[in-house]
Short mmCIF file of C-alpha atoms and ligand atoms in Angstrom, two decimals:
data_model
loop_
_atom_site.label_atom_id
_atom_site.label_comp_id
_atom_site.label_asym_id
_atom_site.label_seq_id
_atom_site.Cartn_x
_atom_site.Cartn_y
_atom_site.Cartn_z
CA MET A 199 -30.05 19.21 27.72
CA ARG A 200 -27.58 17.60 25.36
CA VAL A 201 -24.11 18.52 26.55
CA LEU A 202 -20.61 18.33 25.12
CA LEU A 203 -17.77 18.74 27.62
CA LEU A 204 -14.25 19.38 26.36
CA GLY A 205 -11.27 18.01 28.27
CA GLY A 206 -10.05 14.77 29.75
CA GLY A 207 -8.65 15.30 33.24
CA GLY A 208 -9.86 15.07 36.82
CA ARG A 209 -11.56 18.43 36.40
CA GLU A 210 -13.64 17.11 33.53
CA HIS A 211 -14.57 13.88 35.33
CA ALA A 212 -15.77 16.02 38.24
CA ILE A 213 -17.76 18.30 35.90
CA ALA A 214 -19.28 15.26 34.15
CA TRP A 215 -20.12 13.63 37.51
CA LYS A 216 -21.87 16.81 38.64
CA LEU A 217 -23.77 17.16 35.35
CA LYS A 218 -24.97 13.56 35.73
CA GLN A 219 -26.68 14.48 39.02
CA SER A 220 -29.09 16.76 37.16
CA ASP A 221 -32.30 15.26 35.82
CA LYS A 222 -32.20 17.92 33.11
CA LEU A 223 -29.31 16.11 31.40
CA SER A 224 -30.41 13.99 28.45
CA ALA A 225 -27.05 13.24 26.76
CA LEU A 226 -23.44 13.80 27.76
CA TYR A 227 -20.43 13.57 25.47
CA VAL A 228 -16.87 14.16 26.66
CA ALA A 229 -13.96 14.85 24.32
CA PRO A 230 -11.54 13.19 24.76
CA GLY A 231 -12.51 12.11 28.32
CA ASN A 232 -10.88 9.32 30.34
CA ALA A 233 -11.91 5.99 31.89
CA GLY A 234 -13.89 7.86 34.55
CA THR A 235 -16.02 9.77 32.05
CA ASP A 236 -16.26 6.64 29.88
CA ALA A 237 -18.23 5.00 32.68
CA ILE A 238 -20.83 7.79 32.94
CA ALA A 239 -20.87 9.47 29.51
CA VAL A 240 -19.88 8.89 25.89
CA ASN A 241 -16.23 9.64 25.17
CA VAL A 242 -15.46 11.09 21.75
CA ALA A 243 -12.01 11.21 20.17
CA LEU A 244 -12.04 14.85 19.04
CA PRO A 245 -8.79 16.88 19.07
CA LEU A 246 -9.43 20.03 21.12
CA HIS A 247 -7.74 22.31 18.58
CA ASP A 248 -9.83 21.01 15.66
CA PHE A 249 -12.73 23.47 15.90
CA PRO A 250 -14.34 22.46 12.57
CA ALA A 251 -14.47 18.80 13.70
CA ILE A 252 -15.93 19.81 17.07
CA ALA A 253 -18.53 21.98 15.30
CA ASP A 254 -19.58 19.17 12.94
CA PHE A 255 -19.89 16.75 15.85
CA MET A 256 -22.05 19.21 17.77
CA ALA A 257 -24.32 19.84 14.81
CA GLU A 258 -24.72 16.11 14.20
CA LYS A 259 -25.58 15.37 17.83
CA GLY A 260 -27.77 18.43 18.39
CA ILE A 261 -25.74 19.74 21.31
CA ASP A 262 -27.51 22.42 23.41
CA LEU A 263 -24.71 23.27 25.83
CA LEU A 264 -20.93 23.26 25.38
CA VAL A 265 -18.75 23.30 28.50
CA VAL A 266 -15.08 24.01 27.86
CA GLY A 267 -12.83 22.53 30.58
CA PRO A 268 -9.26 23.65 29.75
CA GLU A 269 -7.98 27.08 28.74
CA ASP A 270 -6.34 26.32 25.39
CA PRO A 271 -9.48 26.12 23.22
CA LEU A 272 -10.79 29.29 24.90
CA VAL A 273 -7.59 31.27 24.35
CA ALA A 274 -7.59 29.96 20.76
CA GLY A 275 -11.11 31.34 20.30
CA ILE A 276 -13.49 28.37 20.20
CA ARG A 277 -16.40 30.50 21.35
CA ASP A 278 -15.83 33.12 18.63
CA PHE A 279 -15.44 30.37 16.02
CA LEU A 280 -18.76 28.73 16.92
CA LYS A 281 -20.64 32.00 17.25
CA GLU A 282 -19.84 32.80 13.62
CA ASP A 283 -21.53 29.60 12.48
CA ALA A 284 -25.28 29.95 11.83
CA ARG A 285 -25.85 26.35 12.99
CA PHE A 286 -25.05 27.46 16.55
CA ALA A 287 -27.25 30.53 16.91
CA ASP A 288 -28.95 28.96 19.96
CA LEU A 289 -25.97 27.10 21.38
CA LEU A 290 -25.18 27.82 25.04
CA ILE A 291 -21.45 28.00 25.80
CA ILE A 292 -19.66 28.02 29.13
CA GLY A 293 -16.31 29.69 28.51
CA PRO A 294 -15.35 33.17 27.37
CA GLY A 295 -14.42 34.31 23.89
CA LYS A 296 -10.89 35.25 22.92
CA ALA A 297 -11.29 38.79 24.28
CA GLY A 298 -12.03 37.42 27.77
CA ALA A 299 -9.72 34.39 27.68
CA ILE A 300 -6.76 36.72 27.22
CA LEU A 301 -7.01 37.37 30.98
CA GLU A 302 -5.29 33.97 31.25
CA GLY A 303 -3.61 33.99 27.84
CA SER A 304 -1.51 37.09 28.50
CA LYS A 305 -0.07 37.98 31.91
CA ASP A 306 0.74 41.45 30.59
CA PHE A 307 -2.90 41.96 29.60
CA ALA A 308 -4.04 40.75 33.04
CA LYS A 309 -1.67 43.17 34.81
CA GLN A 310 -2.81 46.11 32.68
CA PHE A 311 -6.43 45.13 33.34
CA MET A 312 -5.86 45.05 37.11
CA MET A 313 -4.03 48.38 37.09
CA ARG A 314 -6.80 49.97 35.00
CA HIS A 315 -9.50 48.80 37.40
CA GLY A 316 -7.68 49.29 40.70
CA ILE A 317 -7.54 45.57 41.54
CA PRO A 318 -4.81 44.76 44.09
CA THR A 319 -1.84 42.94 42.57
CA ALA A 320 1.96 43.03 42.79
CA GLY A 321 3.87 45.90 41.15
CA TYR A 322 5.33 44.89 37.79
CA MET A 323 7.09 45.77 34.57
CA THR A 324 6.57 44.08 31.20
CA VAL A 325 9.77 43.57 29.23
CA THR A 326 10.39 42.81 25.54
CA PRO A 327 13.73 42.03 23.85
CA GLU A 328 14.02 45.76 23.02
CA THR A 329 13.66 46.77 26.69
CA LEU A 330 15.87 44.05 28.22
CA ALA A 331 18.30 46.55 29.76
CA ALA A 332 15.46 48.49 31.42
CA GLY A 333 14.06 45.20 32.71
CA GLN A 334 17.41 44.21 34.21
CA GLU A 335 17.62 47.65 35.79
CA TYR A 336 14.08 47.25 37.24
CA LEU A 337 15.12 43.90 38.75
CA SER A 338 17.98 45.63 40.55
CA THR A 339 15.49 47.97 42.27
CA LEU A 340 13.53 45.02 43.73
CA GLN A 341 14.16 42.92 46.82
CA PRO A 342 14.70 39.17 46.30
CA PRO A 343 13.14 36.78 45.51
CA TYR A 344 12.60 37.85 41.89
CA VAL A 345 9.51 36.73 39.98
CA LEU A 346 9.71 36.29 36.18
CA LYS A 347 6.64 35.24 34.21
CA ALA A 348 6.34 34.31 30.56
CA ASP A 349 3.51 36.44 29.17
CA GLY A 350 1.76 33.65 27.26
CA LEU A 351 0.53 30.13 28.03
CA ALA A 352 3.47 27.89 28.95
CA ALA A 353 1.71 24.77 30.28
CA GLY A 354 2.10 25.96 33.87
CA LYS A 355 5.89 26.15 33.59
CA GLY A 356 6.40 29.80 32.67
CA VAL A 357 7.04 31.26 36.13
CA LEU A 358 10.53 31.46 37.65
CA ILE A 359 11.20 32.57 41.22
CA LEU A 360 14.88 33.26 41.82
CA ASN A 361 16.85 34.46 44.82
CA ASP A 362 19.94 35.78 43.06
CA LEU A 363 19.83 39.08 41.15
CA ARG A 364 22.47 38.10 38.57
CA GLU A 365 20.69 34.82 37.88
CA ALA A 366 17.35 36.64 37.52
CA GLN A 367 18.88 39.10 35.04
CA GLN A 368 20.37 36.23 33.03
CA GLU A 369 17.11 34.26 33.07
CA LEU A 370 15.25 37.35 31.89
CA ALA A 371 17.53 37.48 28.84
CA LEU A 372 17.09 33.73 28.22
CA MET A 373 13.31 33.95 28.48
CA LEU A 374 13.19 36.85 26.03
CA SER A 375 15.30 34.90 23.59
CA GLY A 376 12.83 32.02 23.52
CA LYS A 377 13.29 29.82 26.61
CA PHE A 378 9.51 29.22 26.60
CA GLY A 379 9.08 29.78 22.85
CA THR A 380 6.78 32.60 21.83
CA ALA A 381 5.14 32.52 25.29
CA SER A 382 8.17 34.35 26.69
CA ALA A 383 8.62 36.87 23.86
CA ARG A 384 7.34 39.20 26.55
CA VAL A 385 8.13 38.72 30.23
CA VAL A 386 6.35 40.17 33.24
CA ILE A 387 8.67 40.98 36.15
CA GLU A 388 6.69 41.11 39.35
CA GLU A 389 7.31 42.13 42.93
CA TYR A 390 7.34 39.11 45.21
CA LEU A 391 4.30 38.75 47.46
CA ALA A 392 4.96 36.89 50.70
CA GLY A 393 1.91 35.15 52.12
CA ILE A 394 -0.29 32.12 51.79
CA GLU A 395 -2.01 31.22 48.51
CA ILE A 396 -5.70 30.63 48.07
CA SER A 397 -7.91 30.28 45.03
CA VAL A 398 -11.46 31.52 44.68
CA PHE A 399 -13.85 30.33 41.98
CA ALA A 400 -16.79 32.15 40.46
CA ILE A 401 -19.14 31.79 37.53
CA THR A 402 -20.44 34.82 35.66
CA ASP A 403 -22.83 35.67 32.84
CA GLY A 404 -21.01 38.97 32.34
CA LYS A 405 -23.39 40.94 34.58
CA ASP A 406 -23.85 38.90 37.74
CA TYR A 407 -21.66 36.34 39.42
CA LYS A 408 -21.90 33.52 41.92
CA ILE A 409 -18.99 32.56 44.13
CA LEU A 410 -18.48 28.80 44.03
CA GLY A 411 -16.07 28.70 46.94
CA SER A 412 -12.44 28.84 47.91
CA ALA A 413 -9.81 26.14 47.65
CA LYS A 414 -6.16 25.60 48.42
CA ASP A 415 -4.03 23.59 46.06
CA TYR A 416 -0.73 21.79 46.81
CA LYS A 417 1.47 22.27 43.76
CA ARG A 418 4.81 20.71 44.70
CA ILE A 419 5.51 17.02 44.25
CA GLY A 420 7.09 16.54 47.68
CA GLU A 421 5.79 16.71 51.22
CA GLY A 422 6.33 20.00 53.02
CA ASP A 423 5.95 21.75 49.62
CA SER A 424 9.32 20.53 48.35
CA GLY A 425 10.56 19.53 44.90
CA LEU A 426 9.24 20.23 41.43
CA ASN A 427 6.00 21.95 40.55
CA THR A 428 3.12 19.76 39.37
CA GLY A 429 -0.39 20.40 38.11
CA GLY A 430 -1.54 19.97 41.71
CA MET A 431 -1.21 17.12 44.22
CA GLY A 432 -4.32 17.74 46.31
CA ALA A 433 -6.78 20.39 47.36
CA VAL A 434 -9.18 21.36 50.11
CA SER A 435 -12.33 23.48 50.15
CA PRO A 436 -13.27 25.71 51.87
CA VAL A 437 -10.00 27.21 53.10
CA PRO A 438 -10.24 27.67 56.89
CA PHE A 439 -8.28 30.94 57.07
CA ALA A 440 -10.62 32.57 54.54
CA ASP A 441 -12.97 34.01 57.15
CA GLU A 442 -15.87 36.36 56.52
CA THR A 443 -13.69 39.48 56.64
CA PHE A 444 -11.19 38.09 54.14
CA ASN A 445 -13.93 36.80 51.84
CA ARG A 446 -15.63 40.18 51.89
CA LYS A 447 -12.37 41.86 50.85
CA VAL A 448 -11.97 39.34 48.03
CA GLU A 449 -15.47 40.01 46.77
CA GLU A 450 -15.38 43.80 47.11
CA ARG A 451 -11.83 44.47 45.96
CA ILE A 452 -11.32 41.69 43.44
CA ILE A 453 -14.33 39.75 42.20
CA ARG A 454 -16.79 42.61 41.72
CA PRO A 455 -14.23 45.01 40.18
CA THR A 456 -13.14 42.24 37.80
CA ILE A 457 -16.68 41.61 36.53
CA GLU A 458 -17.34 45.36 36.32
CA GLY A 459 -13.97 45.91 34.65
CA LEU A 460 -14.75 43.34 31.98
CA ARG A 461 -18.04 45.09 31.26
CA ALA A 462 -16.43 48.52 31.25
CA ASP A 463 -13.86 47.25 28.74
CA GLY A 464 -16.63 45.89 26.52
CA ILE A 465 -15.63 42.26 27.08
CA ASP A 466 -18.68 40.00 27.09
CA TYR A 467 -17.55 37.29 29.53
CA CYS A 468 -19.50 34.12 30.22
CA GLY A 469 -17.93 31.27 32.11
CA PHE A 470 -15.81 30.41 35.10
CA LEU A 471 -13.28 32.74 36.66
CA PHE A 472 -10.49 31.36 38.82
CA PHE A 473 -8.82 33.97 41.01
CA GLY A 474 -5.36 32.85 42.12
CA LEU A 475 -4.74 34.98 45.20
CA MET A 476 -2.08 35.67 47.80
CA ASN A 477 -3.25 36.42 51.32
CA LYS A 478 -0.64 38.84 52.57
CA GLY A 479 -1.32 39.56 56.24
CA GLY A 480 -5.08 39.37 55.68
CA GLU A 481 -5.05 41.43 52.46
CA PRO A 482 -5.85 39.67 49.17
CA PHE A 483 -3.77 40.26 46.02
CA VAL A 484 -4.30 38.69 42.61
CA ILE A 485 -1.42 36.49 41.42
CA GLU A 486 -3.19 35.28 38.32
CA TYR A 487 -6.52 34.94 36.57
CA ASN A 488 -7.59 31.70 34.94
CA VAL A 489 -10.61 31.53 32.68
CA ARG A 490 -11.56 27.98 33.66
CA MET A 491 -11.90 25.86 36.77
CA GLY A 492 -8.78 24.54 38.51
CA ASP A 493 -7.57 20.97 38.58
CA PRO A 494 -7.62 19.45 41.25
CA GLU A 495 -9.65 22.31 42.81
CA THR A 496 -12.77 21.36 40.82
CA GLU A 497 -12.67 17.97 42.54
CA VAL A 498 -13.32 19.72 45.90
CA VAL A 499 -15.39 22.71 44.77
CA LEU A 500 -18.07 20.94 42.70
CA PRO A 501 -18.88 18.20 45.23
CA ARG A 502 -19.90 21.02 47.62
CA LEU A 503 -22.32 22.54 45.10
CA LYS A 504 -25.94 21.74 46.02
CA THR A 505 -27.57 23.80 43.26
CA ASP A 506 -28.58 21.88 40.14
CA PHE A 507 -25.50 22.22 37.93
CA ILE A 508 -27.40 22.35 34.64
CA ASP A 509 -29.68 25.08 36.01
CA LEU A 510 -26.59 27.04 37.04
CA LEU A 511 -24.76 26.60 33.72
CA VAL A 512 -27.80 27.31 31.57
CA ALA A 513 -28.57 30.45 33.60
CA ALA A 514 -24.95 31.63 33.24
CA ALA A 515 -24.84 30.90 29.52
CA SER A 516 -28.13 32.67 28.86
CA GLY A 517 -27.52 35.81 30.92
CA ARG A 518 -29.95 34.87 33.70
CA LEU A 519 -27.56 34.10 36.53
CA SER A 520 -29.36 36.52 38.88
CA GLU A 521 -32.34 34.12 38.86
CA VAL A 522 -30.38 31.26 40.43
CA SER A 523 -29.69 30.92 44.13
CA LEU A 524 -26.52 29.10 44.99
CA ALA A 525 -26.34 26.58 47.84
CA LEU A 526 -23.08 25.04 49.05
CA ASP A 527 -22.46 22.11 51.41
CA GLU A 528 -21.02 23.46 54.66
CA ARG A 529 -18.71 20.50 55.12
CA PHE A 530 -15.08 20.31 54.09
CA CYS A 531 -14.19 18.50 50.92
CA THR A 532 -10.64 17.28 50.29
CA THR A 533 -8.95 15.54 47.43
CA VAL A 534 -5.63 13.70 47.30
CA VAL A 535 -4.08 13.13 43.89
CA VAL A 536 -2.47 9.77 43.19
CA VAL A 537 0.27 10.05 40.57
CA ALA A 538 2.49 7.74 38.54
CA GLY A 539 6.00 7.30 40.01
CA GLY A 540 8.43 9.73 38.36
CA TYR A 541 5.84 12.44 37.69
CA PRO A 542 6.29 15.38 36.96
CA GLU A 543 9.31 14.04 35.08
CA ALA A 544 9.29 10.78 33.06
CA TYR A 545 6.72 8.18 34.15
CA GLU A 546 5.15 4.97 32.83
CA LYS A 547 1.74 4.68 31.24
CA GLY A 548 -0.48 1.66 30.70
CA ASN A 549 -0.22 0.11 34.18
CA PRO A 550 -3.44 -1.58 35.39
CA ILE A 551 -5.22 0.06 38.34
CA SER A 552 -6.77 -2.26 40.92
CA GLY A 553 -8.98 -1.82 43.95
CA LEU A 554 -11.27 0.93 42.62
CA GLU A 555 -14.32 -1.20 43.47
CA ARG A 556 -13.22 -1.35 47.11
CA VAL A 557 -13.47 2.42 47.62
CA GLU A 558 -16.18 3.42 50.10
CA GLY A 559 -17.29 6.86 51.14
CA SER A 560 -15.09 8.80 48.69
CA VAL A 561 -15.48 9.66 45.03
CA VAL A 562 -12.58 8.69 42.82
CA PHE A 563 -12.20 11.18 39.99
CA HIS A 564 -10.11 9.86 37.12
CA ALA A 565 -7.43 12.13 35.67
CA GLY A 566 -4.84 10.23 33.57
CA THR A 567 -6.65 6.94 32.97
CA CYS A 568 -8.09 5.08 30.00
CA SER A 569 -10.13 1.93 29.51
CA ARG A 570 -8.42 -1.04 27.94
CA GLU A 571 -10.11 -4.42 27.44
CA ASN A 572 -12.42 -4.03 30.45
CA ALA A 573 -9.56 -2.79 32.65
CA VAL A 574 -8.64 0.70 33.76
CA VAL A 575 -5.00 1.57 33.13
CA THR A 576 -2.85 4.61 33.87
CA ASN A 577 -2.57 7.11 31.02
CA GLY A 578 -0.98 10.21 32.53
CA GLY A 579 1.11 11.60 35.38
CA ARG A 580 -1.76 12.57 37.61
CA VAL A 581 -3.86 9.41 37.62
CA LEU A 582 -6.67 9.72 40.19
CA ALA A 583 -8.05 12.32 42.60
CA VAL A 584 -9.75 10.81 45.64
CA SER A 585 -12.31 13.25 47.09
CA SER A 586 -14.07 13.02 50.45
CA PHE A 587 -16.30 15.06 52.75
CA GLY A 588 -15.82 15.59 56.48
CA GLN A 589 -17.04 17.79 59.31
CA THR A 590 -13.37 18.71 59.73
CA LEU A 591 -10.51 18.81 57.27
CA HIS A 592 -8.84 16.04 59.20
CA GLU A 593 -11.87 13.76 58.94
CA ALA A 594 -12.21 14.36 55.19
CA LEU A 595 -8.51 13.74 54.59
CA GLN A 596 -8.51 10.55 56.65
CA GLN A 597 -11.30 9.25 54.43
CA SER A 598 -9.35 10.07 51.26
CA TYR A 599 -6.20 8.39 52.62
CA GLU A 600 -8.08 5.31 53.80
CA ASN A 601 -9.52 4.81 50.35
CA ILE A 602 -6.18 5.40 48.62
CA SER A 603 -4.82 2.48 50.67
CA ARG A 604 -7.36 0.25 48.86
CA ILE A 605 -6.15 1.30 45.41
CA ASP A 606 -3.01 0.06 43.72
CA PHE A 607 -0.97 0.44 40.56
CA LYS A 608 2.73 0.13 39.83
CA ASP A 609 4.86 2.84 41.51
CA LEU A 610 1.94 4.94 42.70
CA TYR A 611 2.80 8.00 44.77
CA PHE A 612 0.81 10.59 46.70
CA ARG A 613 1.52 13.27 49.29
CA ARG A 614 0.57 12.35 52.83
CA ASP A 615 0.48 15.95 54.07
CA ILE A 616 -2.34 17.53 52.04
CA GLY A 617 -4.16 20.14 54.14
CA ARG A 618 -1.96 19.59 57.16
CA ASP A 619 -0.73 23.21 57.19
CA LEU A 620 -4.36 24.31 57.63
CA PHE A 621 -5.29 22.22 60.69
CA LYS A 622 -4.08 24.99 62.98
CA TYR A 623 -6.74 27.36 61.66
CA HIS A 624 -9.74 25.39 62.85
CA GLU A 625 -8.95 22.36 64.95
P1 AMP B 250 1.25 31.64 38.27
O1 AMP B 250 1.46 30.75 37.09
O2 AMP B 250 1.14 33.08 37.95
O3 AMP B 250 0.15 31.13 39.17
O4 AMP B 250 2.54 31.48 39.18
C1 AMP B 250 2.95 30.20 39.63
C2 AMP B 250 3.26 30.27 41.11
O5 AMP B 250 4.31 31.20 41.36
C3 AMP B 250 2.09 30.77 41.93
O6 AMP B 250 1.19 29.76 42.25
C4 AMP B 250 2.81 31.31 43.15
O7 AMP B 250 3.15 30.27 44.03
C5 AMP B 250 4.07 31.87 42.59
N1 AMP B 250 3.97 33.30 42.33
C6 AMP B 250 3.55 33.89 41.20
N2 AMP B 250 3.59 35.23 41.32
C7 AMP B 250 4.08 35.51 42.53
C8 AMP B 250 4.36 36.71 43.24
N3 AMP B 250 4.19 37.91 42.69
N4 AMP B 250 4.82 36.60 44.50
C9 AMP B 250 5.02 35.39 45.06
N5 AMP B 250 4.79 34.23 44.45
C10 AMP B 250 4.31 34.27 43.20
N1 LIG B 251 -4.33 23.61 40.09
C1 LIG B 251 -4.00 24.81 39.43
C2 LIG B 251 -4.63 25.03 38.15
O1 LIG B 251 -5.57 24.36 37.76
O2 LIG B 251 -4.20 25.94 37.44
#
C-alpha cells in the first residue's frame, strides 16, 4: 500500500508509526509532517487546503490510501473533491465527506442529529442574531454555569463556560456579532452537564464499526486542571472508570445509534469517529462529535492496537470492516505532552531538543518539531508526547516521566499530574 497521511502533529506521528508496523506498507508520505515523521516517512510540503496540489501529488506517486488526520480538510470537503476526479476511482480514503464531517463542523447540526436519533446530550437552543433576545431569555431559564458554543470550527476556542447570567447574555451578543468570526454567526446554548469527561474512539465503514478504546485527555495548561485551555497536555487509555456497564451504555445508546443515524440520514460515513462524552453519575451524554482521532489521545489509543493497522484501514475504506477482528493490548498506555514555555500563549520556536536518544521504554511522538541541519528543533507549542505502557496507570506514567527527565529544550514545561485523578478507580 502506498499511503499519504495529511497532518503534522503528534496524532500524525502516531498514525505514521503505527502504519510503519504493517508489512503491507510500501510507501508512506506525510504532508506536512514533522521531525518525527521525517525519520520514518517522506515529508511533503503540501498545504492542506490546496486540494488540487494534493490530488496531483497523489496521482504522481500512485497513492492507494489517503488518511486524513485533522478535521479542516474533511469539513472543507477533500473526500468529495477527490471522488469527483476520475484519477481516483480506486483510491481508498479514511475520513468522511462534507456531509459527514459536518458532525464536527456544525454544533447545531450535531445537536439536531442527536435529537433526531434519540442520542443522549444536553438540552440546547441554537441562536442567530435575529433570535438574540429569545436566546438571552433561554439563558435566564437555565441554572449556572452557562455553556455557549460557536456553531462552526473555531480552533478549539469556541466554547465559553460562564457563571454569571448577565455576562453570559453579553457574551452571547458578542459571539453573534463576530467574536469568533463566521464560526459564531450561530451559537448553541447548552445545559451544563456536571460529571467527568471521557472520549471514546471508533472507526466505521458506514455499516459496521470497531471501538478502538477510551481515553481521558487533560486540556488545561496547569496542574489540578487550572489555567488556560490547550490542545491537550496528556492522556491515558483505557479510562479506569469506564467499566463494562458504562461501556455497554456508550455502545448501545451512543455509538450504534450514531452509525445507524448516519445511514438513516443517507450520509455515507467512512473514517474515525471521536465521541466526546460526559459521564454524569454513570450515564453517558455526548458533548461533541469529532470526525477524526484526538490529539494527544491517538498517542495512547493506537499503541494499544494489536490488529494490523493497514488491514483495519483498508477494510474500513472498502466497506469490509465486518471481516476484521480487533485486538487491543490490555495494558494501560499514557502520554505526557511536553510543551514550549508560554504555551498556549506566546512561545519560542527553533530551540534545539536534546536527549531524545537517551529515551528507553517509551515512544516519543513528535508534535511541534522540525528537522534543521541534522538537529531536531521545536516548531510549535506542543512539542513532544511521551507515551508508555504499564500494568497500572501509575507504572505507565512513571515511565513517561522518567523519560521526560532525559529530554531537554529551553523553557520546557509539562504537567506532573496526568492521570492522577484516576488512580483511585483502580489502585
Ligand atoms: P467542546 O469543544 O464541545 O468539546 O467543549 C469544550 C469543553 O467544554 C469540553 O471539553 C467540556 O469540558 C466543556 N463542555 C462543553 N459542553 C459542556 C456541557 N454541556 N456541560 C459541561 N461542560 C461542557
Ligand atoms: N484532545 C482533544 C482533541 O483532539 O480534540
